[in-house]
Short mmCIF file of C-alpha atoms in Angstrom, two decimals:
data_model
loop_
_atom_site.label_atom_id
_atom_site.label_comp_id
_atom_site.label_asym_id
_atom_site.label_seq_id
_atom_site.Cartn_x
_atom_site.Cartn_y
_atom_site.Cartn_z
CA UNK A 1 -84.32 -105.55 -289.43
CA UNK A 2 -83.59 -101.69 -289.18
CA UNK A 3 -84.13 -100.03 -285.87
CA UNK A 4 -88.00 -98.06 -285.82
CA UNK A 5 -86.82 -94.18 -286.05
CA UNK A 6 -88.15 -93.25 -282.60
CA UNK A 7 -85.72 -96.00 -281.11
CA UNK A 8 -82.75 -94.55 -282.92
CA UNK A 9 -83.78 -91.46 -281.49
CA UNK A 10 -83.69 -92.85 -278.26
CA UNK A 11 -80.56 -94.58 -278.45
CA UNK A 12 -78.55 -91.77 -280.63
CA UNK A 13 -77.68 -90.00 -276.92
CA UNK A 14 -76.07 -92.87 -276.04
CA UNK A 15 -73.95 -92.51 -278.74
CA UNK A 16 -72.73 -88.98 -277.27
CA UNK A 17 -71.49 -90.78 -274.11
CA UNK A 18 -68.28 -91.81 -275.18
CA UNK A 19 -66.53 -92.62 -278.89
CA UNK A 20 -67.29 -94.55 -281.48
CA UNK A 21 -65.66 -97.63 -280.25
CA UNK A 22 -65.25 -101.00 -278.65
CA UNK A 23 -65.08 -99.30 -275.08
CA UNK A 24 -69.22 -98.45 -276.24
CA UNK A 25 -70.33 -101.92 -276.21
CA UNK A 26 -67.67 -103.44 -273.60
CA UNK A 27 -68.56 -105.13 -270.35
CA UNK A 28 -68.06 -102.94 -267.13
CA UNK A 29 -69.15 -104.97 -264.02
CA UNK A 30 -68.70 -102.94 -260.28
CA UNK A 31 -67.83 -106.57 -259.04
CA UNK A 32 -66.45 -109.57 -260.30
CA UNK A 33 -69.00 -112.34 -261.57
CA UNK A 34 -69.66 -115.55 -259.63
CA UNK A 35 -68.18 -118.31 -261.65
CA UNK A 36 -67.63 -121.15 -258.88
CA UNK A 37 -68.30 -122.38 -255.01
CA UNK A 38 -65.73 -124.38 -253.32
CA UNK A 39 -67.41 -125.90 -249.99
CA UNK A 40 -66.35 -127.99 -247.25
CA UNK A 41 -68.47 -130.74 -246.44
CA UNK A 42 -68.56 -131.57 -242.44
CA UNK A 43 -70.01 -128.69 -240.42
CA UNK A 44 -70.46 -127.11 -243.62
CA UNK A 45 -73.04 -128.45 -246.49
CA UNK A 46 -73.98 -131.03 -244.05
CA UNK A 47 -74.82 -131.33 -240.52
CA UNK A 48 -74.21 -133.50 -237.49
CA UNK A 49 -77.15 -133.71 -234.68
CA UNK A 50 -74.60 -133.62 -231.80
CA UNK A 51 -73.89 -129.59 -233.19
CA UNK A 52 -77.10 -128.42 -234.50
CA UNK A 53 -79.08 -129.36 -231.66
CA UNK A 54 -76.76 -126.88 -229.53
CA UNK A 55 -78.37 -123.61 -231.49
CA UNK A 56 -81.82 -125.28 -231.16
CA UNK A 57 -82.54 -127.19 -234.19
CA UNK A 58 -83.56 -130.64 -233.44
CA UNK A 59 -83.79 -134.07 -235.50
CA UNK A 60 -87.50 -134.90 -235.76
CA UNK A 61 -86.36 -138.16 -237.33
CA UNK A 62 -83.70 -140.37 -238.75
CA UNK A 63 -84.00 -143.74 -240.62
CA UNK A 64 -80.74 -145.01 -241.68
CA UNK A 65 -81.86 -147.79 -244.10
CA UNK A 66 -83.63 -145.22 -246.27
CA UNK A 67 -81.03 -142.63 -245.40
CA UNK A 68 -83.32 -140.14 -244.57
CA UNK A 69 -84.16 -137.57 -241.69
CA UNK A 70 -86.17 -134.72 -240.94
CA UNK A 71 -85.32 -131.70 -238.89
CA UNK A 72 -86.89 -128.81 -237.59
CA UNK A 73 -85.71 -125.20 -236.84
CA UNK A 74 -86.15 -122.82 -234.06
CA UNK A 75 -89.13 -121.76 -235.31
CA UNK A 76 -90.87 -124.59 -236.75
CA UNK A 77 -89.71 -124.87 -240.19
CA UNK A 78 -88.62 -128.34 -241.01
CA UNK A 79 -86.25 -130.11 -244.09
CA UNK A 80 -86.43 -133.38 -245.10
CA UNK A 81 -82.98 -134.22 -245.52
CA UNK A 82 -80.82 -136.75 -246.53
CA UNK A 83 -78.60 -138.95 -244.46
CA UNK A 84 -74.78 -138.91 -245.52
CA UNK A 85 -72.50 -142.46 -244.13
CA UNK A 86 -68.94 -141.34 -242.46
CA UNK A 87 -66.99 -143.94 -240.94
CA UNK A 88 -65.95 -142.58 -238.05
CA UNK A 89 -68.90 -139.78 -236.80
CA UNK A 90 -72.04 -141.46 -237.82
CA UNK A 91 -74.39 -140.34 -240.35
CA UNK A 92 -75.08 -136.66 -241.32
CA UNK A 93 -78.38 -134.09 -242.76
CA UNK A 94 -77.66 -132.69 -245.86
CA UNK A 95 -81.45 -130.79 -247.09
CA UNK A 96 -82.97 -131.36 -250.16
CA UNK A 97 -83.14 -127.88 -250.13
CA UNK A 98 -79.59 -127.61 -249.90
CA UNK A 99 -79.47 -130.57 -253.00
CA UNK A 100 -81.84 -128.04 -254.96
CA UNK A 101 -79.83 -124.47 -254.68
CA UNK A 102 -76.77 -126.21 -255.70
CA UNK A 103 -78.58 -127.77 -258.59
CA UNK A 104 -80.11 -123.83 -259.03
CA UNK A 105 -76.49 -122.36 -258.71
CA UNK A 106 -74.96 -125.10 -261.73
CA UNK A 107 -78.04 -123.65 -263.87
CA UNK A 108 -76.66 -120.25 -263.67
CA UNK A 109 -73.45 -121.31 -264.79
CA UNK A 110 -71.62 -121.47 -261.37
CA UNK A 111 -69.60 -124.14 -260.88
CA UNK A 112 -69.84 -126.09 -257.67
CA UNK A 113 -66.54 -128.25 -256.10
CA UNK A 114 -66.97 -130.12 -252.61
CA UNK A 115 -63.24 -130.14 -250.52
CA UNK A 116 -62.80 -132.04 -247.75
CA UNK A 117 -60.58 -134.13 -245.28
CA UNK A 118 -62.72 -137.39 -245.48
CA UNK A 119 -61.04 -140.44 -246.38
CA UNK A 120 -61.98 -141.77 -249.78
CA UNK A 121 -64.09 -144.42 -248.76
CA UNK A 122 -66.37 -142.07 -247.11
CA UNK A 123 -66.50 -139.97 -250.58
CA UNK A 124 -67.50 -142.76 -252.49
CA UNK A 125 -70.26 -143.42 -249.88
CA UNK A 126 -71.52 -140.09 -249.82
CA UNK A 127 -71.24 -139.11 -253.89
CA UNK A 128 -74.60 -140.09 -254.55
CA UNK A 129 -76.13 -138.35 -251.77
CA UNK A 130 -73.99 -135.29 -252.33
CA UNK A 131 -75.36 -132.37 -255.08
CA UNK A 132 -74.28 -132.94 -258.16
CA UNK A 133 -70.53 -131.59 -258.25
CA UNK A 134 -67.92 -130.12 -260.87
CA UNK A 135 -65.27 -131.95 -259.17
CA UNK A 136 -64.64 -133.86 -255.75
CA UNK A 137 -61.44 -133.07 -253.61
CA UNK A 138 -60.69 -135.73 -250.71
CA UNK A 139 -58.18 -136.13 -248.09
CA UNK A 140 -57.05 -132.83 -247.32
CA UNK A 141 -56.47 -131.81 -250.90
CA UNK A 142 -54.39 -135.07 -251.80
CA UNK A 143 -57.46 -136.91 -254.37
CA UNK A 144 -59.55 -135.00 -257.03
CA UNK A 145 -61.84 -136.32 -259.30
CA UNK A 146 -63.25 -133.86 -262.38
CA UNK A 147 -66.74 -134.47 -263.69
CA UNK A 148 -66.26 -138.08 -262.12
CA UNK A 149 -62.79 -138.98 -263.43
CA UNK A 150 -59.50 -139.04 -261.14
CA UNK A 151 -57.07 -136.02 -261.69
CA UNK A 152 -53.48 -138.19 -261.68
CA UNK A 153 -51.39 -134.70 -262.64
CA UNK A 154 -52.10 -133.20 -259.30
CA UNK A 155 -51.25 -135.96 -257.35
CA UNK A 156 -47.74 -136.38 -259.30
CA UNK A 157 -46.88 -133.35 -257.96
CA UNK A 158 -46.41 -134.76 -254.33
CA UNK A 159 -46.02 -138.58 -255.55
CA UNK A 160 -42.57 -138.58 -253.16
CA UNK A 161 -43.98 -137.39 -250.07
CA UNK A 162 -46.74 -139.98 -249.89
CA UNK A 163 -46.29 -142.43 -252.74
CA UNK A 164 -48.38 -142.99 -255.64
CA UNK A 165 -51.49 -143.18 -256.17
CA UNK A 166 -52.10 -146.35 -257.54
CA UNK A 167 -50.67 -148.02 -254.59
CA UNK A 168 -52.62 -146.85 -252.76
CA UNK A 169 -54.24 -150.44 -251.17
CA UNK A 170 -50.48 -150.58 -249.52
CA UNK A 171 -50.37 -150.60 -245.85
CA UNK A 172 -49.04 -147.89 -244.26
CA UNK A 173 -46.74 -150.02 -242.41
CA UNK A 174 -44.98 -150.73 -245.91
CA UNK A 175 -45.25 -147.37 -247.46
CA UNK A 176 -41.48 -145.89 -247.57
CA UNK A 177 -42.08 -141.93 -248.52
CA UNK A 178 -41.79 -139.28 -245.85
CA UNK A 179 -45.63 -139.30 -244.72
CA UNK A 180 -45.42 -142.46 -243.89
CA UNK A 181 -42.11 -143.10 -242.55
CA UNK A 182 -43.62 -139.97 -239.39
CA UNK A 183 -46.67 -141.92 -239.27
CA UNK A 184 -45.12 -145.04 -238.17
CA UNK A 185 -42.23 -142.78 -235.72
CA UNK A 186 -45.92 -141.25 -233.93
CA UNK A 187 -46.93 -145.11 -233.69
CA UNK A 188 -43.25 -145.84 -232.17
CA UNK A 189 -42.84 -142.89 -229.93
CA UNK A 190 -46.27 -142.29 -228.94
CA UNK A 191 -48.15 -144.98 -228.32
CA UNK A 192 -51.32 -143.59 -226.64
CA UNK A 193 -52.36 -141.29 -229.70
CA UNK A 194 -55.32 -142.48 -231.79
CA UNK A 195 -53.62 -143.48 -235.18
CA UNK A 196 -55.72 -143.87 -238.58
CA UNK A 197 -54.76 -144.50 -242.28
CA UNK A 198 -57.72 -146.54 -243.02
CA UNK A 199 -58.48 -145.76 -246.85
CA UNK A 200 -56.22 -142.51 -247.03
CA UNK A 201 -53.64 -142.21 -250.20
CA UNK A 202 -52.42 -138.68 -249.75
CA UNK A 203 -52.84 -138.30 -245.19
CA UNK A 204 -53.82 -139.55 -242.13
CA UNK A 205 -55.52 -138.29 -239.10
CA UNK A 206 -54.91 -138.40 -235.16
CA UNK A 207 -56.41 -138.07 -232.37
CA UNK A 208 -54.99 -136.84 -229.32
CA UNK A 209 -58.42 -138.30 -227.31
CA UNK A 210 -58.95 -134.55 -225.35
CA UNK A 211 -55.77 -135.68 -223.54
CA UNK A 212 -53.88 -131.99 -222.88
CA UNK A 213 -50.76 -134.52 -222.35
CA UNK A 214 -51.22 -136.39 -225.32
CA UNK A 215 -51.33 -133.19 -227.34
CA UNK A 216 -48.63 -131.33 -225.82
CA UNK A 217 -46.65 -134.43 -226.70
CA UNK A 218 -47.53 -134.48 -230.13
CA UNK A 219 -46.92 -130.78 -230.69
CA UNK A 220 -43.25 -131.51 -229.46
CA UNK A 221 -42.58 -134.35 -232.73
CA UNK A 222 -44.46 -131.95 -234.86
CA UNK A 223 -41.56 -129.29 -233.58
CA UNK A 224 -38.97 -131.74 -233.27
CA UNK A 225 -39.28 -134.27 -236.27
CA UNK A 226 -42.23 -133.00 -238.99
CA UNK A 227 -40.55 -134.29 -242.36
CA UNK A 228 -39.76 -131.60 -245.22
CA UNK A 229 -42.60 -131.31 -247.57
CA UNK A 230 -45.75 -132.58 -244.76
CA UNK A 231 -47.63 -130.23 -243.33
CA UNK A 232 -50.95 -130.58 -240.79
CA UNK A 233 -53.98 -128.89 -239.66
CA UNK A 234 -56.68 -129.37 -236.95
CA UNK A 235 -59.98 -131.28 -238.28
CA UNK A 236 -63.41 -131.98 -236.21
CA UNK A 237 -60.56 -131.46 -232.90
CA UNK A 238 -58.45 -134.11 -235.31
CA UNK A 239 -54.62 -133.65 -236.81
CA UNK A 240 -54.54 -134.36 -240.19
CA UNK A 241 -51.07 -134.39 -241.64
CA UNK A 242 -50.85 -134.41 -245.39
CA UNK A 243 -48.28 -133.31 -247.97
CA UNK A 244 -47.26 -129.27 -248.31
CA UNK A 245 -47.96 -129.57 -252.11
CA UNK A 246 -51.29 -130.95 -251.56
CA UNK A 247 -53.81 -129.55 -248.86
CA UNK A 248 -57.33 -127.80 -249.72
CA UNK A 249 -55.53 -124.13 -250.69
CA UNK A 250 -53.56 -125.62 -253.48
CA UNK A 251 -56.28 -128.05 -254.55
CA UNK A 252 -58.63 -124.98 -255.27
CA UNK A 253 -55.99 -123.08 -256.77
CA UNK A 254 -55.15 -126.03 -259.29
CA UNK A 255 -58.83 -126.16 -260.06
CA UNK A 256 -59.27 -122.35 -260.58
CA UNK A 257 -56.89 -122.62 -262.98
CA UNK A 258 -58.02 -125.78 -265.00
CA UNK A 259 -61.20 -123.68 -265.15
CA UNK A 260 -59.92 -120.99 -265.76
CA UNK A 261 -61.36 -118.93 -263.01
CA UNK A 262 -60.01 -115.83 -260.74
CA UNK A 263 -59.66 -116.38 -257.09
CA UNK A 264 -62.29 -112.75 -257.23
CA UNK A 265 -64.68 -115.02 -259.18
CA UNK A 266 -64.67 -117.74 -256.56
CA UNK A 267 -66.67 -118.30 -253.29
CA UNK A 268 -65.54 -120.13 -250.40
CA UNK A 269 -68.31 -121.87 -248.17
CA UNK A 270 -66.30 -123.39 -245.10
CA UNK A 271 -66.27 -123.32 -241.12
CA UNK A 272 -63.35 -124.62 -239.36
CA UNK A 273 -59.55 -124.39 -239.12
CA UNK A 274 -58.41 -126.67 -242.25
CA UNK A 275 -60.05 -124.71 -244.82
CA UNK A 276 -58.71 -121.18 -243.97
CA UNK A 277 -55.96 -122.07 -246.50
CA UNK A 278 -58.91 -122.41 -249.01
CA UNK A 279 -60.74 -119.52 -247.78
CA UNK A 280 -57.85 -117.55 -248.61
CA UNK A 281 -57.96 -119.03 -252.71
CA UNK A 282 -61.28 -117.10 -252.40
CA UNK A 283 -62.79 -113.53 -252.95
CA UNK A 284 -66.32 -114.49 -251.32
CA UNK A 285 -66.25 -115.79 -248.10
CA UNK A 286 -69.62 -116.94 -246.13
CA UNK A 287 -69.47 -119.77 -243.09
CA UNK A 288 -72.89 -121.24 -242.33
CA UNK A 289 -70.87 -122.31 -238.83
CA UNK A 290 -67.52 -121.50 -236.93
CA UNK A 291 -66.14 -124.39 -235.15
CA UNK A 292 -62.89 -123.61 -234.25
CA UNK A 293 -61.45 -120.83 -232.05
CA UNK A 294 -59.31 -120.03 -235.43
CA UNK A 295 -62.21 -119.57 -237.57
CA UNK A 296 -63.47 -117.38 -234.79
CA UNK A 297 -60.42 -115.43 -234.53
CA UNK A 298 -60.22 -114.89 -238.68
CA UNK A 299 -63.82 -113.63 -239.02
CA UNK A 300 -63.39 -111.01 -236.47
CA UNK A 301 -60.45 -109.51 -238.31
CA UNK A 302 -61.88 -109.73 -241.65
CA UNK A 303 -65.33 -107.87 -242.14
CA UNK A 304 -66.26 -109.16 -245.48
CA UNK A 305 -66.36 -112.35 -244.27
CA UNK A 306 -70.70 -113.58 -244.35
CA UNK A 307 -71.35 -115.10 -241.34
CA UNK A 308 -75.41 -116.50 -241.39
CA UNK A 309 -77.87 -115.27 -239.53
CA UNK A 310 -78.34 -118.69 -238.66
CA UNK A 311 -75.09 -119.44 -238.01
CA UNK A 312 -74.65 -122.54 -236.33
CA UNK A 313 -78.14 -123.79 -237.30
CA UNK A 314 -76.88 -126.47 -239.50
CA UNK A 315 -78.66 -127.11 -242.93
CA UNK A 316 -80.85 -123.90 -242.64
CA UNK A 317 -77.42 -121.83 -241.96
CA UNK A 318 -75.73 -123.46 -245.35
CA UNK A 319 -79.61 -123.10 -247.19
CA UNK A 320 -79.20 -119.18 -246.44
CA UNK A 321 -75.37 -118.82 -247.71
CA UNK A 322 -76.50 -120.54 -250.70
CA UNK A 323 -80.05 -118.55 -251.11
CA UNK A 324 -77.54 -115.53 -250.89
CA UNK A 325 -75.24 -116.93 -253.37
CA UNK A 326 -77.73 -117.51 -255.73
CA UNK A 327 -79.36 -114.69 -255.57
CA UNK A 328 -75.90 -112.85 -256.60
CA UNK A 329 -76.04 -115.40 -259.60
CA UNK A 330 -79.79 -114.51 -260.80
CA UNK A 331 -78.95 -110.99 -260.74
CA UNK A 332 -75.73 -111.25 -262.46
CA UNK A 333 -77.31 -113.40 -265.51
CA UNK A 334 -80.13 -110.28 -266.03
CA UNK A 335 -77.52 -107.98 -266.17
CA UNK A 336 -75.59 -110.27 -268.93
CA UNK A 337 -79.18 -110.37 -270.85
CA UNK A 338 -79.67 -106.84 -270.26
CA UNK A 339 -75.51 -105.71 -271.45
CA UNK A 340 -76.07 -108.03 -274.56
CA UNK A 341 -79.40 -106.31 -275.44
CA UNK A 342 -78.04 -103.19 -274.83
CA UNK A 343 -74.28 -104.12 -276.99
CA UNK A 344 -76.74 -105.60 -279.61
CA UNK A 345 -78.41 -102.78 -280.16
CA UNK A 346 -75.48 -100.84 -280.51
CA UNK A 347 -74.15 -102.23 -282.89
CA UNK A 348 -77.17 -101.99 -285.23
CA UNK A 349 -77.55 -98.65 -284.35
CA UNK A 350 -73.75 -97.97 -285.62
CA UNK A 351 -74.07 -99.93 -288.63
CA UNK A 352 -77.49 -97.77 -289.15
CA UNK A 353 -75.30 -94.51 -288.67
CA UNK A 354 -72.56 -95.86 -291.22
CA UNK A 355 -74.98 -96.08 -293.60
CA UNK A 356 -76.69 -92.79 -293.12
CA UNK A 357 -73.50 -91.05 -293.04
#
């Protein structure tokens, strides 16, 4: 259908602008699009009351047969919110809210990825309860599961630090890689840390039990006698040591590139000392909570890092990082309508010119 004369008029000055060309029609953005979220889990897209209750939010209610809760902000507002299993730290709020921005975000085309240290067990546990997900990293980077279905290539690529992954109902007491073989020297050499490789493939996790002793002590084997290829990081006021190849940074990175996606592209939702390496696989950075004096430290020295308003205030901290996020994505999908309008009619208007000319 030809363009009405007094909207070629209109449009003709844009023609004046630059050439006759590709460069015309072509996409120009100030700031790269938002394509995908990679959150943390604990402290970030869900909440424990033993933290929120220290910025004043409190838990109205919790029923853990229906796996539900309610809590209620500073000023009154309250979420009903679901309540996610761990085995270790009791059950924790995730908002409907929260379930419904994510759900929001995937409309607009962003993809959303959960990584975490939890042991798989507690991942299966929570999936339901979770938003629906892109893909699912577990234990520190070592387990990822796309649209649903384990991810065997990334794990191959550290399959001689920790073993493989389909043995992974061994013990760790018969386990002979690397990982293992420094698990069982901590056992040996020092008996009074809190050891656990219940359900973990690719890690496990100690506890020094607030003991300055205990930790000093452990810092001296991690000096001393850390195998080549394992590296660790502090959890929840946990070590988790897991392979060098595997860990949240290079989990996100594989991802961004099975999906094709620029580390400017990405966001990074996160709060405490083990997903800095992630944070740094990002372009967007925004912590709905900073629980570790190294998180602390990192957002002072970088200003673009978001930090809430509400930082601290559990699921109505992560609600506003997510509220931000999408409202990035809502604006970014008017200004693809409006660029394809605007390309569209273009391209008329030069095939109108052709033929006048």
């Amino acid at each position: 259908m030809p363009i009405p004369k007094s909207r070629l008029w209109t449009l003709l000055p844009m023609l004046a602008l630059s050439p006759l060309s590709s460069a015309l029609i072509s996409r120009n953005p100030q700031s790269p699009p938002l394509r995908a979220i990679f959150s943390d889990i604990d402290g970030t897209l869900v909440h424990y009351a033993k933290d929120f209750q220290k910025h004043g939010v409190r838990l109205v209610s919790s029923n853990e047969q229906t796996l539900t809760a309610i809590v209620e902000g500073p000023n009154g507002d309250r979420r009903n919110c679901r309540l996610l299993p761990s085995l270790t730290m009791g059950p924790a709020c995730v908002s409907e809210r929260t379930i419904e921005l994510v759900e929001e975000l995937r409309a607009h085309g962003v993809l959303f990825c959960v990584v975490t240290a939890a042991r798989k067990s507690t991942m299966l546990q929570r999936w339901d309860l979770l938003p629906a997900c892109d893909a699912h990293v577990c234990e520190a980077g070592s387990r990822i599961w796309v649209d649903g279905r384990p991810d065997a290539e990334f794990a191959d690529r550290f399959v001689d630090v920790c073993g493989p992954i389909d043995r992974e109902l061994e013990g760790a007491d018969s386990r002979p890689e690397p990982l293992w073989q420094f698990y069982r020297r901590l056992r040996e050499e020092l008996p009074d840390v809190g050891l656990d490789s219940r359900s973990y493939y690719g890690m496990f996790r100690v506890s020094t039990k607030d003991d300055a002793f205990i930790e000093d002590a452990l810092h001296d084997k991690i000096e001393t006698s850390l195998p080549t290829g394992v590296s660790w990081s502090t959890n929840l006021g946990k070590y988790d040591f897991y392979p060098s190849a595997a860990g949240k940074g290079n989990a996100v990175n594989y991802l961004q590139n099975m999906f094709g996606i620029k580390q400017s592209e990405t966001a990074c939702l996160f709060d405490d000392d083990n997903d800095l390496p992630m944070a740094e696989q990002c372009g967007i950075h925004m912590l709905p909570g900073l629980t570790s004096d190294s998180v602390k430290a990192a957002a002072a020295q970088q200003p673009s890092w978001q930090i809430a308003k509400t930082v601290g205030q559990g699921v109505f901290a992560i609600e506003e990082c997510l509220e931000t996020l999408l409202e990035r994505a809502k604006i970014e999908k008017r200004q693809r309508q409006e660029e394809e309008a605007k390309s569209n009619d273009i391209e008329e208007l030069l095939r109108e010119v052709e033929e006048v000319t």
